[in-house]
Coordinates of N, CA and C in Angstrom, one line a residue:
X187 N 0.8 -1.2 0.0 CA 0.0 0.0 0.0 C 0.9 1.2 0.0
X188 N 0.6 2.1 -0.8 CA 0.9 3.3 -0.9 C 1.2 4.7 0.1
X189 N 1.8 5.8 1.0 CA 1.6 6.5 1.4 C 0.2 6.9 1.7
X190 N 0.0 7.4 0.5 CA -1.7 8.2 0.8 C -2.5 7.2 1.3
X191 N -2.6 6.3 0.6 CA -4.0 5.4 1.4 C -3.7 4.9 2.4
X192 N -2.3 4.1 3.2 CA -2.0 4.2 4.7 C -2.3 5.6 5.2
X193 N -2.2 6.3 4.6 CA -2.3 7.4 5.4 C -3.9 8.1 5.9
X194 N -4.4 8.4 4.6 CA -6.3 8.1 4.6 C -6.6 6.9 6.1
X195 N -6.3 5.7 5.7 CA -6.4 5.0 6.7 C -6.3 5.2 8.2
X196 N -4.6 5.8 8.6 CA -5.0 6.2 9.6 C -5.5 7.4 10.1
X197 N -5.8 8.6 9.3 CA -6.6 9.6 9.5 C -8.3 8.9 10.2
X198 N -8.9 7.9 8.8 CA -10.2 7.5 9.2 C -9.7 7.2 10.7
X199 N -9.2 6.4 11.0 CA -9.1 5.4 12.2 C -8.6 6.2 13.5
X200 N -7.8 7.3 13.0 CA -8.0 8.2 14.1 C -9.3 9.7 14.7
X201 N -9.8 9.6 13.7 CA -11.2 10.5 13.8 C -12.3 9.2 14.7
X202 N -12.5 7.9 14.2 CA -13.1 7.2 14.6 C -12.6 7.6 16.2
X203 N -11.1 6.8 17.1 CA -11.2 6.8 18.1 C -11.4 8.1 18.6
X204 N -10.9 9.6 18.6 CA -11.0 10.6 18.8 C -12.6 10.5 19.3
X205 N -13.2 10.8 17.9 CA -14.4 11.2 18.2 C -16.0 9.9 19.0
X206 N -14.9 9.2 18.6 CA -16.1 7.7 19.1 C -15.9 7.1 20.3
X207 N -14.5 7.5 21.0 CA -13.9 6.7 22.2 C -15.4 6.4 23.0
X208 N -16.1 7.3 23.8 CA -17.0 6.9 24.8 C -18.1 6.1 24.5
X209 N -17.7 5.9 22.8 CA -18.9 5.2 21.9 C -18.5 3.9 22.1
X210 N -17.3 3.9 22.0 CA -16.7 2.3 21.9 C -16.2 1.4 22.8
X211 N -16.8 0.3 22.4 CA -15.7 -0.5 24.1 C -14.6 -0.5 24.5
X212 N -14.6 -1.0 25.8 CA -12.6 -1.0 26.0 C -11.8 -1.5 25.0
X213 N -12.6 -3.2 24.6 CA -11.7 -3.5 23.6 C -11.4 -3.1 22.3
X214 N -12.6 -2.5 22.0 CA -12.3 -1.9 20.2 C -11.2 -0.8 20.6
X215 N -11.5 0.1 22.0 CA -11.1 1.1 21.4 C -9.0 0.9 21.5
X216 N -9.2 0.0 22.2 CA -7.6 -0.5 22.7 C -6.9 -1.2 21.1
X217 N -8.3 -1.7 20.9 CA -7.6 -2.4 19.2 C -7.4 -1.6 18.1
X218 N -8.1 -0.4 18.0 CA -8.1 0.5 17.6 C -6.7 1.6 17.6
X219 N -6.2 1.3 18.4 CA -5.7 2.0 19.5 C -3.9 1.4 18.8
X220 N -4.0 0.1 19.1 CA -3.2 -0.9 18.5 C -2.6 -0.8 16.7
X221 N -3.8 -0.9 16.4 CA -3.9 -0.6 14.7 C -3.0 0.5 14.4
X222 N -3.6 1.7 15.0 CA -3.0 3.0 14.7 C -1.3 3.0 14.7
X223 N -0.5 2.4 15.7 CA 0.5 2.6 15.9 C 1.1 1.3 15.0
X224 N 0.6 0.6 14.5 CA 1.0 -0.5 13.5 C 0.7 0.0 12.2
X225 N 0.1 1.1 12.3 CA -0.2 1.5 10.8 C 1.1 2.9 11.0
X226 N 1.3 3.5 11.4 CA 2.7 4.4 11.7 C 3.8 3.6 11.7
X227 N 3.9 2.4 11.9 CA 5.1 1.5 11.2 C 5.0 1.3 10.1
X228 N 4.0 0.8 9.4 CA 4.2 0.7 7.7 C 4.0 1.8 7.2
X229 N 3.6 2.9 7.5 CA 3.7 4.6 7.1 C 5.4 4.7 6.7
X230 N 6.1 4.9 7.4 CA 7.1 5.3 7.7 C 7.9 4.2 6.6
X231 N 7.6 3.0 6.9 CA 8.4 2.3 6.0 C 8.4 2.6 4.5
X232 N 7.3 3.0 4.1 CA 7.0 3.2 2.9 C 7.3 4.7 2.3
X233 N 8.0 5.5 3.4 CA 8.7 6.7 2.5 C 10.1 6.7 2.9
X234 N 10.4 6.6 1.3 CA 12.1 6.9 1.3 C 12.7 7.6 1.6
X235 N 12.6 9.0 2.3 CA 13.3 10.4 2.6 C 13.5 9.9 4.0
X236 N 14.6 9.7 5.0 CA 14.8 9.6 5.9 C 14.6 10.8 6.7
X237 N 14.8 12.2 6.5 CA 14.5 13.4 7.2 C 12.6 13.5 6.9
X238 N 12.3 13.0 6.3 CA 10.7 13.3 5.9 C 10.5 11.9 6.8
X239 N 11.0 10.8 6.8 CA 10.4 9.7 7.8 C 10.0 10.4 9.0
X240 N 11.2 10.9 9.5 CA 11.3 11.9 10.6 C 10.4 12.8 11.2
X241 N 10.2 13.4 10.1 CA 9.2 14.3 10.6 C 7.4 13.6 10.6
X242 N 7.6 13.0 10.1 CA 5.9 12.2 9.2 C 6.0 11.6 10.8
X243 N 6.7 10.8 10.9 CA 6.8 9.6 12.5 C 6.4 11.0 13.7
X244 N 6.9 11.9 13.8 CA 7.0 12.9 14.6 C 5.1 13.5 15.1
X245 N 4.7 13.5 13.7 CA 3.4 14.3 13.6 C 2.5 12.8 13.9
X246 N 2.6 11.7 13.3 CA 2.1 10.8 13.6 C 1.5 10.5 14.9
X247 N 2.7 10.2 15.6 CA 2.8 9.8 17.1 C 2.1 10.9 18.0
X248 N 2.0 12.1 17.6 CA 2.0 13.0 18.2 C -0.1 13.1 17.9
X249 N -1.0 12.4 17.1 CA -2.1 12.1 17.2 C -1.7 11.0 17.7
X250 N -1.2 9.8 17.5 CA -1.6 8.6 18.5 C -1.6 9.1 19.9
X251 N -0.7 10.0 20.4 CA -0.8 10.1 21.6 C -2.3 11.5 22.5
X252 N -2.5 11.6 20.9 CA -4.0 12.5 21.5 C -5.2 11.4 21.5
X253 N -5.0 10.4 20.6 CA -6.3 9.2 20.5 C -5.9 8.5 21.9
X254 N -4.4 8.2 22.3 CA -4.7 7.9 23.7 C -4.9 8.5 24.8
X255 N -4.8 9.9 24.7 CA -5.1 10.5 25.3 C -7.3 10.6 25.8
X256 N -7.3 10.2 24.3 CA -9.0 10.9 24.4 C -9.6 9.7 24.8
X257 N -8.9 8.0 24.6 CA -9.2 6.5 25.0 C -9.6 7.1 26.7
X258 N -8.2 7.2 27.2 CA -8.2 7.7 28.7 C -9.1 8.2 29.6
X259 N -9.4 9.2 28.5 CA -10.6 10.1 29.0 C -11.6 9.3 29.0
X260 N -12.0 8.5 27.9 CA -13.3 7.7 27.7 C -13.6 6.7 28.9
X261 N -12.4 6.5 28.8 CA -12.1 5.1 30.2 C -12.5 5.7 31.7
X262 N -11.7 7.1 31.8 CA -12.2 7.5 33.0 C -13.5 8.0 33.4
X263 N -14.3 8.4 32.7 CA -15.6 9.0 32.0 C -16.8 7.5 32.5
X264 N -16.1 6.5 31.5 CA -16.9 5.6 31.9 C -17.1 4.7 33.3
X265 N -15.7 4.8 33.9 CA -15.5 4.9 35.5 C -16.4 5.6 36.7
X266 N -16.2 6.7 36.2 CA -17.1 7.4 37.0 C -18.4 7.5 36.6
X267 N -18.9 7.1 36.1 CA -20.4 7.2 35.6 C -20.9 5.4 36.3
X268 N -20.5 4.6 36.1 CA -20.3 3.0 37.0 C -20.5 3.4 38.5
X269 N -19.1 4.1 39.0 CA -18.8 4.8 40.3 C -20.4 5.5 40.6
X270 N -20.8 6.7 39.8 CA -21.6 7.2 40.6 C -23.0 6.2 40.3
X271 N -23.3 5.5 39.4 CA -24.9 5.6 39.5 C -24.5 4.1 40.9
X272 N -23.4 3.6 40.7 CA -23.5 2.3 42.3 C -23.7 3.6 43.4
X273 N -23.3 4.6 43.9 CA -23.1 5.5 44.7 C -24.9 6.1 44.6
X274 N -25.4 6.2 43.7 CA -26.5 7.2 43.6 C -28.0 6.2 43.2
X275 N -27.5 5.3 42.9 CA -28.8 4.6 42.0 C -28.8 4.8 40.8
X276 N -28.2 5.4 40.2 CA -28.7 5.6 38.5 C -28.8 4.4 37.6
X277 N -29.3 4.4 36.5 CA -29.1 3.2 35.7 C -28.4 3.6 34.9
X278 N -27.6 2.4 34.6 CA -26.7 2.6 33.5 C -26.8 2.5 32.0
X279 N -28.7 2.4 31.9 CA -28.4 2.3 30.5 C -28.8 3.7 29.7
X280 N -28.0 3.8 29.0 CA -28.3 5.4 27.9 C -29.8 5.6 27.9
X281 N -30.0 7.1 27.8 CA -31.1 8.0 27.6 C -31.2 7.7 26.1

């Protein structure tokens, strides 16, 4: 596969976790999560410029580490929502 279309790829795959994390399970979003940083290895492999790897790997990692960033949040989000309705009574299933 080509630059652009790994690359399209991991754009899709990082808008998904960004914007879907509290949508998705632990596991998707961890596999998701997983993909992303396996798809930034074959990114990288697939451009010849070693100072452009560089930078490409640089900007890369730097969304994986906002998608795990936004996983985190989802996780703790869903923690405390568990936490309060055992504390309060709520139900846990969506409005």
């Amino acid at each position: 596969m080509d630059y652009e279309k790994l690359r399209d790829h991991f754009d899709v795959l990082a808008q998904q976790v960004v914007h879907d994390a509290t949508s998705l399970g632990e596991h998707e979003r961890k596999q998701k999560l997983l993909e992303m940083h396996q798809l930034v290895d074959r990114i990288v492999e697939v451009v010849p410029d070693h100072d452009e790897q560089a930078s490409i790997l640089c900007r890369l990692e730097n969304l994986v580490y906002r998608a795990n960033s936004a996983i985190n949040a989802a996780e703790q989000l869903e923690n405390l929502r568990k936490k309060s309705a055992l504390v309060y009574g709520w139900s846990l299933q969506a409005d």
